[in-house]
């Protein structure tokens, strides 16, 4: 593993204590202007005195670079063999025909009950429904084997009281039991869950967006949970329009498996993984899908160079206004863990450990323990974020120095 002797950008040793981070300055000293501490010749201030201009960090990406500037020092690995391993792992992770049939059967029964309630609203006065939409991994075609769960969003015209949700759950149980013997329903914060012996349907209850401001915390389902359920519909629509390429779906399944096996990646939500896989496959100068092997490596490269660190341009959420960066939903600790884990996995991958990264051999300890590959010692990356007490955190600016971790890895050659 590379260990440079120069201090990394933003890394400031403190006398008598551990090294900490100082946010890098975009255009020189506070208030604008250039100088020895600034980056570049200096620019006139564009904000109030004492405020620094913020320039987002663009992580280094081999795919976006002109190949003339980065000539390989050795032959590229055999993508054909890598593709075969990736496809083999995808086959292992894909649900069997029996699993698909079990989920489809239960989902069809539950959805039929809601369709009947929409057509005949008078049959259940406690709740009036507007529409029902399947969402989640089952809808997108990225479900994992052993996770036989389908998600269904039910939008109420009326305000979803807890009693109304309970009445709907009882109606679903009555109708579903006529066709399946072992069906149970359990109340959940998001709505309720319908379970059979070999499948689960999560019913996410929400109301119309215009009704959200009318919700009362003690009487209705939590407004934030309902907003998440409504967002799931937008995510499903976006994916249906943009994420249907087979390489995107395969890569999503592989990344979900990595998240399950490596705790450092566990903070990435399914929506973050969807966007990351789509970006890795589709966003490139050629405007053509990258091969699966190259896209898989690119994901680890992007995460390693700081795509999801503070100050990074990251990936904008296409379903939210205002250019919201999806990685801002992660805490600083989680962002650091994602970057550390990706750096270590990329080193292992670069020295012949693909089968261990995919879980075909070995264990997840390769991300947390020192390992040797073809005579090369791979040391797990050190975490660099330090928690601050409340008083210090309130007075200090956001710790953008985490982007130094990504800059340090850019100096390495794989």
mmCIF file of C-alpha atoms in Angstrom:
data_model
loop_
_atom_site.group_PDB
_atom_site.id
_atom_site.type_symbol
_atom_site.label_atom_id
_atom_site.label_comp_id
_atom_site.label_asym_id
_atom_site.label_seq_id
_atom_site.Cartn_x
_atom_site.Cartn_y
_atom_site.Cartn_z
ATOM 1 C CA UNK A 1 0.000 0.000 0.000
ATOM 2 C CA UNK A 2 1.208 3.487 -0.829
ATOM 3 C CA UNK A 3 2.290 5.643 2.062
ATOM 4 C CA UNK A 4 3.436 9.100 0.917
ATOM 5 C CA UNK A 5 5.873 11.144 2.970
ATOM 6 C CA UNK A 6 4.287 14.529 2.226
ATOM 7 C CA UNK A 7 1.366 15.813 4.284
ATOM 8 C CA UNK A 8 -1.891 15.345 2.461
ATOM 9 C CA UNK A 9 -4.005 18.295 1.375
ATOM 10 C CA UNK A 10 -5.845 19.729 4.340
ATOM 11 C CA UNK A 11 -3.858 17.615 6.813
ATOM 12 C CA UNK A 12 -2.510 19.850 9.568
ATOM 13 C CA UNK A 13 -0.414 18.416 12.458
ATOM 14 C CA UNK A 14 -1.285 19.917 15.822
ATOM 15 C CA UNK A 15 1.449 20.428 18.438
ATOM 16 C CA UNK A 16 1.034 18.219 21.461
ATOM 17 C CA UNK A 17 -1.897 16.294 20.021
ATOM 18 C CA UNK A 18 -3.174 14.159 17.140
ATOM 19 C CA UNK A 19 -3.223 15.420 13.580
ATOM 20 C CA UNK A 20 -6.451 17.051 12.521
ATOM 21 C CA UNK A 21 -7.893 18.557 9.353
ATOM 22 C CA UNK A 22 -8.219 22.136 8.176
ATOM 23 C CA UNK A 23 -10.601 22.788 5.277
ATOM 24 C CA UNK A 24 -8.671 23.653 2.095
ATOM 25 C CA UNK A 25 -9.248 27.210 0.818
ATOM 26 C CA UNK A 26 -10.700 27.632 -2.628
ATOM 27 C CA UNK A 27 -9.291 31.010 -3.696
ATOM 28 C CA UNK A 28 -6.737 32.028 -1.093
ATOM 29 C CA UNK A 29 -7.351 33.730 2.239
ATOM 30 C CA UNK A 30 -10.790 34.459 3.587
ATOM 31 C CA UNK A 31 -12.575 37.120 1.616
ATOM 32 C CA UNK A 32 -10.865 36.328 -1.710
ATOM 33 C CA UNK A 33 -7.495 37.166 -3.192
ATOM 34 C CA UNK A 34 -4.480 35.000 -3.898
ATOM 35 C CA UNK A 35 -1.383 34.359 -1.895
ATOM 36 C CA UNK A 36 0.903 31.633 -0.659
ATOM 37 C CA UNK A 37 -1.921 29.863 1.141
ATOM 38 C CA UNK A 38 -4.366 30.067 -1.751
ATOM 39 C CA UNK A 39 -4.969 27.760 -4.675
ATOM 40 C CA UNK A 40 -4.322 29.652 -7.916
ATOM 41 C CA UNK A 41 -3.521 33.276 -8.681
ATOM 42 C CA UNK A 42 -6.383 34.658 -6.607
ATOM 43 C CA UNK A 43 -9.773 36.044 -7.494
ATOM 44 C CA UNK A 44 -11.855 38.952 -6.245
ATOM 45 C CA UNK A 45 -14.110 38.050 -3.335
ATOM 46 C CA UNK A 46 -17.586 36.966 -4.364
ATOM 47 C CA UNK A 47 -19.197 36.790 -0.919
ATOM 48 C CA UNK A 48 -19.373 38.665 2.360
ATOM 49 C CA UNK A 49 -16.046 39.502 4.036
ATOM 50 C CA UNK A 50 -14.678 36.622 6.040
ATOM 51 C CA UNK A 51 -16.480 33.953 3.971
ATOM 52 C CA UNK A 52 -14.565 31.458 1.832
ATOM 53 C CA UNK A 53 -15.672 30.635 -1.681
ATOM 54 C CA UNK A 54 -16.640 26.978 -1.973
ATOM 55 C CA UNK A 55 -15.534 24.943 -4.968
ATOM 56 C CA UNK A 56 -16.709 21.328 -4.994
ATOM 57 C CA UNK A 57 -14.034 18.689 -5.382
ATOM 58 C CA UNK A 58 -14.217 16.642 -8.574
ATOM 59 C CA UNK A 59 -12.811 13.158 -7.824
ATOM 60 C CA UNK A 60 -10.246 11.782 -10.223
ATOM 61 C CA UNK A 61 -11.821 9.424 -12.761
ATOM 62 C CA UNK A 62 -9.733 7.434 -15.260
ATOM 63 C CA UNK A 63 -12.744 7.036 -17.549
ATOM 64 C CA UNK A 64 -13.102 10.799 -17.991
ATOM 65 C CA UNK A 65 -9.387 11.342 -18.637
ATOM 66 C CA UNK A 66 -7.777 11.390 -22.054
ATOM 67 C CA UNK A 67 -5.855 8.077 -22.332
ATOM 68 C CA UNK A 68 -2.895 9.914 -23.878
ATOM 69 C CA UNK A 69 -2.097 11.445 -20.485
ATOM 70 C CA UNK A 70 -2.110 8.128 -18.611
ATOM 71 C CA UNK A 71 -0.236 5.487 -20.539
ATOM 72 C CA UNK A 72 -0.432 2.087 -18.779
ATOM 73 C CA UNK A 73 2.842 0.804 -17.367
ATOM 74 C CA UNK A 74 1.664 -2.789 -17.787
ATOM 75 C CA UNK A 75 -0.959 -4.707 -19.723
ATOM 76 C CA UNK A 76 -4.516 -4.255 -18.561
ATOM 77 C CA UNK A 77 -6.077 -7.253 -16.828
ATOM 78 C CA UNK A 78 -8.133 -9.683 -18.865
ATOM 79 C CA UNK A 79 -11.641 -8.220 -18.842
ATOM 80 C CA UNK A 80 -13.064 -11.385 -20.360
ATOM 81 C CA UNK A 81 -12.112 -13.481 -17.340
ATOM 82 C CA UNK A 82 -13.306 -10.723 -15.003
ATOM 83 C CA UNK A 83 -16.640 -10.504 -16.801
ATOM 84 C CA UNK A 84 -17.125 -14.249 -16.459
ATOM 85 C CA UNK A 85 -16.539 -14.087 -12.706
ATOM 86 C CA UNK A 86 -18.867 -11.109 -12.313
ATOM 87 C CA UNK A 87 -21.626 -12.828 -14.285
ATOM 88 C CA UNK A 88 -21.130 -16.025 -12.314
ATOM 89 C CA UNK A 89 -21.497 -14.122 -9.064
ATOM 90 C CA UNK A 90 -24.582 -12.368 -10.414
ATOM 91 C CA UNK A 91 -26.128 -15.747 -11.194
ATOM 92 C CA UNK A 92 -25.467 -16.886 -7.627
ATOM 93 C CA UNK A 93 -27.068 -13.726 -6.253
ATOM 94 C CA UNK A 94 -30.139 -13.773 -8.506
ATOM 95 C CA UNK A 95 -33.349 -15.204 -7.029
ATOM 96 C CA UNK A 96 -34.433 -18.622 -8.259
ATOM 97 C CA UNK A 97 -37.589 -19.185 -10.275
ATOM 98 C CA UNK A 98 -39.302 -20.519 -7.142
ATOM 99 C CA UNK A 99 -38.400 -17.407 -5.177
ATOM 100 C CA UNK A 100 -39.635 -15.144 -7.943
ATOM 101 C CA UNK A 101 -42.872 -17.100 -8.176
ATOM 102 C CA UNK A 102 -43.465 -16.927 -4.420
ATOM 103 C CA UNK A 103 -43.026 -13.144 -4.319
ATOM 104 C CA UNK A 104 -45.083 -12.604 -7.455
ATOM 105 C CA UNK A 105 -47.920 -14.751 -6.138
ATOM 106 C CA UNK A 106 -48.188 -12.968 -2.796
ATOM 107 C CA UNK A 107 -47.811 -9.531 -4.376
ATOM 108 C CA UNK A 108 -50.569 -10.287 -6.881
ATOM 109 C CA UNK A 109 -52.976 -11.286 -4.097
ATOM 110 C CA UNK A 110 -52.247 -8.168 -2.060
ATOM 111 C CA UNK A 111 -52.460 -5.874 -5.053
ATOM 112 C CA UNK A 112 -55.775 -7.423 -6.089
ATOM 113 C CA UNK A 113 -57.249 -6.505 -2.701
ATOM 114 C CA UNK A 114 -56.206 -2.878 -3.124
ATOM 115 C CA UNK A 115 -57.513 -2.751 -6.697
ATOM 116 C CA UNK A 116 -60.892 -3.924 -5.426
ATOM 117 C CA UNK A 117 -60.873 -1.253 -2.704
ATOM 118 C CA UNK A 118 -60.098 1.460 -5.264
ATOM 119 C CA UNK A 119 -62.926 0.308 -7.534
ATOM 120 C CA UNK A 120 -65.401 -0.028 -4.630
ATOM 121 C CA UNK A 121 -64.381 2.646 -2.103
ATOM 122 C CA UNK A 122 -67.599 2.269 -0.118
ATOM 123 C CA UNK A 123 -66.572 -1.218 0.993
ATOM 124 C CA UNK A 124 -64.085 0.312 3.443
ATOM 125 C CA UNK A 125 -65.110 3.690 4.791
ATOM 126 C CA UNK A 126 -62.087 4.068 7.082
ATOM 127 C CA UNK A 127 -59.697 4.645 4.165
ATOM 128 C CA UNK A 128 -60.129 5.967 0.625
ATOM 129 C CA UNK A 129 -57.288 5.080 -1.739
ATOM 130 C CA UNK A 130 -55.991 6.934 -4.780
ATOM 131 C CA UNK A 131 -53.482 4.523 -6.296
ATOM 132 C CA UNK A 132 -51.193 1.563 -5.665
ATOM 133 C CA UNK A 133 -47.687 1.303 -7.111
ATOM 134 C CA UNK A 134 -45.010 -1.407 -6.805
ATOM 135 C CA UNK A 135 -41.573 -0.033 -5.969
ATOM 136 C CA UNK A 136 -38.204 -1.244 -4.713
ATOM 137 C CA UNK A 137 -35.867 -4.009 -5.850
ATOM 138 C CA UNK A 138 -38.615 -6.344 -7.034
ATOM 139 C CA UNK A 139 -40.047 -3.682 -9.326
ATOM 140 C CA UNK A 140 -36.586 -2.734 -10.633
ATOM 141 C CA UNK A 141 -35.457 -6.312 -11.215
ATOM 142 C CA UNK A 142 -32.520 -6.144 -8.806
ATOM 143 C CA UNK A 143 -33.775 -8.418 -6.035
ATOM 144 C CA UNK A 144 -31.235 -10.652 -4.267
ATOM 145 C CA UNK A 145 -31.631 -14.354 -3.651
ATOM 146 C CA UNK A 146 -32.845 -15.047 -0.130
ATOM 147 C CA UNK A 147 -34.447 -11.608 0.139
ATOM 148 C CA UNK A 148 -37.940 -12.423 -1.082
ATOM 149 C CA UNK A 149 -39.471 -9.042 -0.408
ATOM 150 C CA UNK A 150 -41.652 -6.838 -2.592
ATOM 151 C CA UNK A 151 -42.593 -3.239 -1.785
ATOM 152 C CA UNK A 152 -45.961 -1.673 -2.520
ATOM 153 C CA UNK A 153 -46.841 1.995 -1.986
ATOM 154 C CA UNK A 154 -50.511 2.711 -1.254
ATOM 155 C CA UNK A 155 -51.552 6.363 -1.496
ATOM 156 C CA UNK A 156 -54.581 7.369 0.554
ATOM 157 C CA UNK A 157 -56.882 10.152 -0.529
ATOM 158 C CA UNK A 158 -57.738 10.589 3.120
ATOM 159 C CA UNK A 159 -55.321 11.172 5.977
ATOM 160 C CA UNK A 160 -53.799 7.810 7.019
ATOM 161 C CA UNK A 161 -54.680 7.407 10.672
ATOM 162 C CA UNK A 162 -53.207 4.459 12.518
ATOM 163 C CA UNK A 163 -56.700 3.028 12.965
ATOM 164 C CA UNK A 164 -57.409 3.316 9.229
ATOM 165 C CA UNK A 165 -54.161 1.509 8.385
ATOM 166 C CA UNK A 166 -55.093 -1.238 10.844
ATOM 167 C CA UNK A 167 -58.500 -1.632 9.139
ATOM 168 C CA UNK A 168 -56.857 -1.937 5.714
ATOM 169 C CA UNK A 169 -54.389 -4.504 7.045
ATOM 170 C CA UNK A 170 -57.240 -6.616 8.443
ATOM 171 C CA UNK A 171 -59.071 -6.485 5.110
ATOM 172 C CA UNK A 172 -55.946 -7.623 3.265
ATOM 173 C CA UNK A 173 -55.514 -10.480 5.744
ATOM 174 C CA UNK A 174 -59.101 -11.638 5.269
ATOM 175 C CA UNK A 175 -58.861 -11.641 1.475
ATOM 176 C CA UNK A 176 -55.376 -13.150 1.271
ATOM 177 C CA UNK A 177 -56.190 -16.036 3.617
ATOM 178 C CA UNK A 178 -58.799 -17.354 1.194
ATOM 179 C CA UNK A 179 -55.981 -18.308 -1.215
ATOM 180 C CA UNK A 180 -53.039 -18.882 1.136
ATOM 181 C CA UNK A 181 -53.158 -20.739 4.437
ATOM 182 C CA UNK A 182 -50.137 -19.319 6.192
ATOM 183 C CA UNK A 183 -50.463 -15.545 5.825
ATOM 184 C CA UNK A 184 -49.853 -13.070 8.634
ATOM 185 C CA UNK A 185 -50.061 -9.285 8.856
ATOM 186 C CA UNK A 186 -48.014 -7.131 11.226
ATOM 187 C CA UNK A 187 -48.274 -3.406 11.867
ATOM 188 C CA UNK A 188 -45.161 -1.382 10.985
ATOM 189 C CA UNK A 189 -44.193 2.308 11.258
ATOM 190 C CA UNK A 190 -44.417 2.604 7.463
ATOM 191 C CA UNK A 191 -47.771 0.792 7.218
ATOM 192 C CA UNK A 192 -47.954 -2.963 7.524
ATOM 193 C CA UNK A 193 -46.279 -6.135 6.312
ATOM 194 C CA UNK A 194 -47.902 -9.177 4.749
ATOM 195 C CA UNK A 195 -45.920 -12.399 5.209
ATOM 196 C CA UNK A 196 -46.310 -15.929 3.924
ATOM 197 C CA UNK A 197 -44.080 -18.941 4.411
ATOM 198 C CA UNK A 198 -41.648 -17.909 1.655
ATOM 199 C CA UNK A 199 -42.354 -14.267 0.731
ATOM 200 C CA UNK A 200 -43.016 -10.834 2.213
ATOM 201 C CA UNK A 201 -44.881 -7.795 0.876
ATOM 202 C CA UNK A 202 -44.210 -4.463 2.586
ATOM 203 C CA UNK A 203 -47.152 -2.085 2.226
ATOM 204 C CA UNK A 204 -45.886 1.501 2.471
ATOM 205 C CA UNK A 205 -48.746 3.836 3.264
ATOM 206 C CA UNK A 206 -48.696 7.511 2.277
ATOM 207 C CA UNK A 207 -51.145 10.278 1.552
ATOM 208 C CA UNK A 208 -51.356 12.807 -1.259
ATOM 209 C CA UNK A 209 -48.496 15.354 -1.124
ATOM 210 C CA UNK A 210 -50.978 18.174 -0.525
ATOM 211 C CA UNK A 211 -52.158 16.459 2.665
ATOM 212 C CA UNK A 212 -48.761 16.133 4.314
ATOM 213 C CA UNK A 213 -49.015 19.493 6.058
ATOM 214 C CA UNK A 214 -52.305 18.407 7.658
ATOM 215 C CA UNK A 215 -50.859 15.384 9.468
ATOM 216 C CA UNK A 216 -50.907 15.191 13.255
ATOM 217 C CA UNK A 217 -48.067 13.180 14.852
ATOM 218 C CA UNK A 218 -50.202 11.455 17.483
ATOM 219 C CA UNK A 219 -52.999 10.527 15.100
ATOM 220 C CA UNK A 220 -51.432 9.763 11.717
ATOM 221 C CA UNK A 221 -48.428 7.887 10.378
ATOM 222 C CA UNK A 222 -45.148 9.761 10.600
ATOM 223 C CA UNK A 223 -44.903 12.446 7.902
ATOM 224 C CA UNK A 224 -41.208 11.790 7.225
ATOM 225 C CA UNK A 225 -41.860 8.105 6.616
ATOM 226 C CA UNK A 226 -44.665 8.999 4.228
ATOM 227 C CA UNK A 227 -42.352 11.349 2.346
ATOM 228 C CA UNK A 228 -39.875 8.475 2.005
ATOM 229 C CA UNK A 229 -42.631 6.274 0.591
ATOM 230 C CA UNK A 230 -43.596 8.944 -1.947
ATOM 231 C CA UNK A 231 -39.919 9.284 -2.898
ATOM 232 C CA UNK A 232 -39.816 5.531 -3.574
ATOM 233 C CA UNK A 233 -42.399 6.061 -6.337
ATOM 234 C CA UNK A 234 -40.220 8.727 -7.953
ATOM 235 C CA UNK A 235 -37.203 6.444 -7.703
ATOM 236 C CA UNK A 236 -39.062 3.580 -9.396
ATOM 237 C CA UNK A 237 -40.205 5.857 -12.231
ATOM 238 C CA UNK A 238 -36.706 7.199 -12.783
ATOM 239 C CA UNK A 239 -35.199 3.731 -12.812
ATOM 240 C CA UNK A 240 -37.812 2.472 -15.254
ATOM 241 C CA UNK A 241 -36.784 5.216 -17.669
ATOM 242 C CA UNK A 242 -33.014 5.215 -17.127
ATOM 243 C CA UNK A 243 -31.828 2.005 -15.483
ATOM 244 C CA UNK A 244 -32.997 -0.792 -17.741
ATOM 245 C CA UNK A 245 -29.590 -1.665 -19.187
ATOM 246 C CA UNK A 246 -28.585 -5.174 -18.120
ATOM 247 C CA UNK A 247 -25.110 -4.080 -16.946
ATOM 248 C CA UNK A 248 -26.682 -1.535 -14.585
ATOM 249 C CA UNK A 249 -28.904 -4.176 -12.997
ATOM 250 C CA UNK A 250 -26.081 -6.693 -12.665
ATOM 251 C CA UNK A 251 -23.813 -4.070 -11.110
ATOM 252 C CA UNK A 252 -26.515 -3.065 -8.624
ATOM 253 C CA UNK A 253 -26.872 -6.665 -7.494
ATOM 254 C CA UNK A 254 -23.095 -6.996 -7.078
ATOM 255 C CA UNK A 255 -22.891 -3.757 -5.077
ATOM 256 C CA UNK A 256 -25.737 -4.820 -2.805
ATOM 257 C CA UNK A 257 -23.801 -7.996 -2.077
ATOM 258 C CA UNK A 258 -20.666 -5.963 -1.257
ATOM 259 C CA UNK A 259 -22.714 -3.811 1.093
ATOM 260 C CA UNK A 260 -23.984 -6.886 2.929
ATOM 261 C CA UNK A 261 -20.547 -8.467 3.341
ATOM 262 C CA UNK A 262 -18.412 -5.402 4.104
ATOM 263 C CA UNK A 263 -19.657 -3.309 7.074
ATOM 264 C CA UNK A 264 -17.849 -0.219 5.809
ATOM 265 C CA UNK A 265 -20.237 -0.042 2.845
ATOM 266 C CA UNK A 266 -23.395 -0.787 4.814
ATOM 267 C CA UNK A 267 -24.426 2.884 5.006
ATOM 268 C CA UNK A 268 -25.093 3.114 1.260
ATOM 269 C CA UNK A 269 -28.846 2.941 0.702
ATOM 270 C CA UNK A 270 -30.423 1.040 -2.225
ATOM 271 C CA UNK A 271 -31.125 4.383 -3.935
ATOM 272 C CA UNK A 272 -27.495 5.473 -3.601
ATOM 273 C CA UNK A 273 -26.414 2.136 -5.073
ATOM 274 C CA UNK A 274 -28.863 2.515 -7.972
ATOM 275 C CA UNK A 275 -27.484 5.940 -8.876
ATOM 276 C CA UNK A 276 -23.864 4.877 -8.383
ATOM 277 C CA UNK A 277 -24.257 1.852 -10.669
ATOM 278 C CA UNK A 278 -26.017 3.919 -13.327
ATOM 279 C CA UNK A 279 -23.294 6.578 -13.160
ATOM 280 C CA UNK A 280 -20.483 4.015 -13.425
ATOM 281 C CA UNK A 281 -22.001 2.315 -16.476
ATOM 282 C CA UNK A 282 -23.567 5.180 -18.409
ATOM 283 C CA UNK A 283 -21.668 8.401 -17.594
ATOM 284 C CA UNK A 284 -18.634 8.504 -19.893
ATOM 285 C CA UNK A 285 -17.359 10.552 -22.871
ATOM 286 C CA UNK A 286 -18.336 7.864 -25.380
ATOM 287 C CA UNK A 287 -21.992 8.045 -24.216
ATOM 288 C CA UNK A 288 -22.132 4.259 -24.461
ATOM 289 C CA UNK A 289 -22.460 1.705 -21.650
ATOM 290 C CA UNK A 290 -19.132 0.601 -20.220
ATOM 291 C CA UNK A 291 -18.335 -3.124 -20.065
ATOM 292 C CA UNK A 292 -19.355 -4.687 -16.773
ATOM 293 C CA UNK A 293 -15.771 -5.384 -15.655
ATOM 294 C CA UNK A 294 -14.699 -1.780 -16.240
ATOM 295 C CA UNK A 295 -17.814 -0.397 -14.540
ATOM 296 C CA UNK A 296 -17.272 -2.571 -11.457
ATOM 297 C CA UNK A 297 -13.708 -1.337 -11.071
ATOM 298 C CA UNK A 298 -14.800 2.221 -11.747
ATOM 299 C CA UNK A 299 -17.203 2.118 -8.794
ATOM 300 C CA UNK A 300 -14.361 1.294 -6.399
ATOM 301 C CA UNK A 301 -12.124 3.914 -8.030
ATOM 302 C CA UNK A 302 -14.744 6.638 -7.659
ATOM 303 C CA UNK A 303 -15.470 5.817 -4.037
ATOM 304 C CA UNK A 304 -11.736 5.597 -3.314
ATOM 305 C CA UNK A 305 -10.951 9.017 -4.749
ATOM 306 C CA UNK A 306 -13.642 10.720 -2.687
ATOM 307 C CA UNK A 307 -16.893 10.702 -4.652
ATOM 308 C CA UNK A 308 -18.847 10.453 -1.397
ATOM 309 C CA UNK A 309 -16.638 12.654 0.809
ATOM 310 C CA UNK A 310 -17.422 16.183 2.061
ATOM 311 C CA UNK A 311 -16.883 18.824 -0.597
ATOM 312 C CA UNK A 312 -17.252 16.374 -3.493
ATOM 313 C CA UNK A 313 -19.564 17.053 -6.426
ATOM 314 C CA UNK A 314 -20.886 13.536 -5.767
ATOM 315 C CA UNK A 315 -24.022 12.458 -7.628
ATOM 316 C CA UNK A 316 -27.048 14.739 -7.780
ATOM 317 C CA UNK A 317 -30.381 13.167 -6.872
ATOM 318 C CA UNK A 318 -32.425 13.301 -10.113
ATOM 319 C CA UNK A 319 -35.688 13.001 -8.176
ATOM 320 C CA UNK A 320 -35.205 15.947 -5.820
ATOM 321 C CA UNK A 321 -35.094 19.689 -6.566
ATOM 322 C CA UNK A 322 -32.099 21.845 -5.768
ATOM 323 C CA UNK A 323 -29.244 19.566 -6.885
ATOM 324 C CA UNK A 324 -29.190 17.564 -3.664
ATOM 325 C CA UNK A 325 -26.112 15.314 -3.441
ATOM 326 C CA UNK A 326 -27.098 11.813 -2.400
ATOM 327 C CA UNK A 327 -24.035 11.260 -0.222
ATOM 328 C CA UNK A 328 -25.041 14.120 2.078
ATOM 329 C CA UNK A 329 -27.512 11.674 3.630
ATOM 330 C CA UNK A 330 -24.492 9.845 5.097
ATOM 331 C CA UNK A 331 -22.818 10.991 8.293
ATOM 332 C CA UNK A 332 -19.163 12.049 8.172
ATOM 333 C CA UNK A 333 -18.212 8.800 9.886
ATOM 334 C CA UNK A 334 -20.088 6.788 7.274
ATOM 335 C CA UNK A 335 -18.526 8.742 4.402
ATOM 336 C CA UNK A 336 -15.089 8.009 5.841
ATOM 337 C CA UNK A 337 -15.889 4.299 6.234
ATOM 338 C CA UNK A 338 -17.148 4.000 2.657
ATOM 339 C CA UNK A 339 -13.971 5.614 1.317
ATOM 340 C CA UNK A 340 -11.651 3.513 3.518
ATOM 341 C CA UNK A 341 -13.338 0.248 2.563
ATOM 342 C CA UNK A 342 -13.374 1.057 -1.157
ATOM 343 C CA UNK A 343 -9.667 1.964 -1.111
ATOM 344 C CA UNK A 344 -8.738 -1.333 0.519
ATOM 345 C CA UNK A 345 -10.937 -3.399 -1.811
ATOM 346 C CA UNK A 346 -9.491 -1.604 -4.831
ATOM 347 C CA UNK A 347 -5.943 -2.469 -3.724
ATOM 348 C CA UNK A 348 -6.937 -6.111 -3.252
ATOM 349 C CA UNK A 349 -8.639 -6.131 -6.653
ATOM 350 C CA UNK A 350 -5.599 -4.554 -8.317
ATOM 351 C CA UNK A 351 -3.298 -7.315 -7.047
ATOM 352 C CA UNK A 352 -5.390 -10.302 -8.079
ATOM 353 C CA UNK A 353 -7.978 -10.625 -5.305
ATOM 354 C CA UNK A 354 -11.144 -10.378 -7.405
ATOM 355 C CA UNK A 355 -12.550 -13.691 -6.184
ATOM 356 C CA UNK A 356 -12.131 -12.568 -2.573
ATOM 357 C CA UNK A 357 -13.753 -9.188 -3.268
ATOM 358 C CA UNK A 358 -16.736 -10.918 -4.876
ATOM 359 C CA UNK A 359 -17.091 -13.384 -2.022
ATOM 360 C CA UNK A 360 -16.281 -16.454 -4.105
ATOM 361 C CA UNK A 361 -13.340 -17.168 -1.796
ATOM 362 C CA UNK A 362 -12.063 -15.969 1.568
ATOM 363 C CA UNK A 363 -13.932 -13.679 3.950
ATOM 364 C CA UNK A 364 -14.770 -10.027 4.516
ATOM 365 C CA UNK A 365 -11.694 -9.626 6.749
ATOM 366 C CA UNK A 366 -9.693 -8.482 3.706
ATOM 367 C CA UNK A 367 -11.206 -5.023 4.273
ATOM 368 C CA UNK A 368 -10.070 -4.763 7.885
ATOM 369 C CA UNK A 369 -6.922 -6.908 8.152
ATOM 370 C CA UNK A 370 -3.542 -6.859 6.427
ATOM 371 C CA UNK A 371 -3.270 -9.316 3.533
ATOM 372 C CA UNK A 372 -0.627 -10.360 0.985
ATOM 373 C CA UNK A 373 -1.323 -10.676 -2.746
ATOM 374 C CA UNK A 374 1.387 -11.859 -5.132
ATOM 375 C CA UNK A 375 4.010 -10.683 -2.694
ATOM 376 C CA UNK A 376 2.356 -7.265 -2.216
ATOM 377 C CA UNK A 377 1.196 -6.324 1.277
ATOM 378 C CA UNK A 378 -2.161 -4.561 1.323
ATOM 379 C CA UNK A 379 -2.814 -2.605 4.499
ATOM 380 C CA UNK A 380 -6.381 -1.389 5.162
ATOM 381 C CA UNK A 381 -6.773 2.380 4.892
ATOM 382 C CA UNK A 382 -6.818 4.322 8.144
ATOM 383 C CA UNK A 383 -9.901 6.268 9.102
ATOM 384 C CA UNK A 384 -9.174 9.979 9.177
ATOM 385 C CA UNK A 385 -12.313 11.598 10.562
ATOM 386 C CA UNK A 386 -12.209 12.487 14.245
ATOM 387 C CA UNK A 387 -15.390 13.151 16.166
ATOM 388 C CA UNK A 388 -15.563 16.574 17.774
ATOM 389 C CA UNK A 389 -17.388 17.547 20.925
ATOM 390 C CA UNK A 390 -20.545 19.613 20.503
ATOM 391 C CA UNK A 391 -18.971 22.958 21.434
ATOM 392 C CA UNK A 392 -16.051 22.524 19.032
ATOM 393 C CA UNK A 393 -18.275 21.257 16.224
ATOM 394 C CA UNK A 394 -20.655 24.211 16.591
ATOM 395 C CA UNK A 395 -17.808 26.739 16.316
ATOM 396 C CA UNK A 396 -15.829 24.996 13.577
ATOM 397 C CA UNK A 397 -16.617 25.001 9.832
ATOM 398 C CA UNK A 398 -17.594 21.723 8.150
ATOM 399 C CA UNK A 399 -14.562 19.364 8.111
ATOM 400 C CA UNK A 400 -13.954 19.367 4.363
ATOM 401 C CA UNK A 401 -10.469 17.950 4.915
ATOM 402 C CA UNK A 402 -11.826 14.443 4.436
ATOM 403 C CA UNK A 403 -11.367 14.991 0.712
ATOM 404 C CA UNK A 404 -7.625 14.613 1.376
ATOM 405 C CA UNK A 405 -8.195 10.868 1.621
ATOM 406 C CA UNK A 406 -9.380 10.830 -1.984
ATOM 407 C CA UNK A 407 -6.544 13.101 -3.130
ATOM 408 C CA UNK A 408 -3.985 10.789 -1.511
ATOM 409 C CA UNK A 409 -5.277 7.791 -3.417
ATOM 410 C CA UNK A 410 -5.117 9.693 -6.700
ATOM 411 C CA UNK A 411 -1.327 9.578 -6.357
ATOM 412 C CA UNK A 412 -1.401 5.784 -6.555
ATOM 413 C CA UNK A 413 -1.202 3.788 -9.788
ATOM 414 C CA UNK A 414 -3.199 0.596 -10.181
#
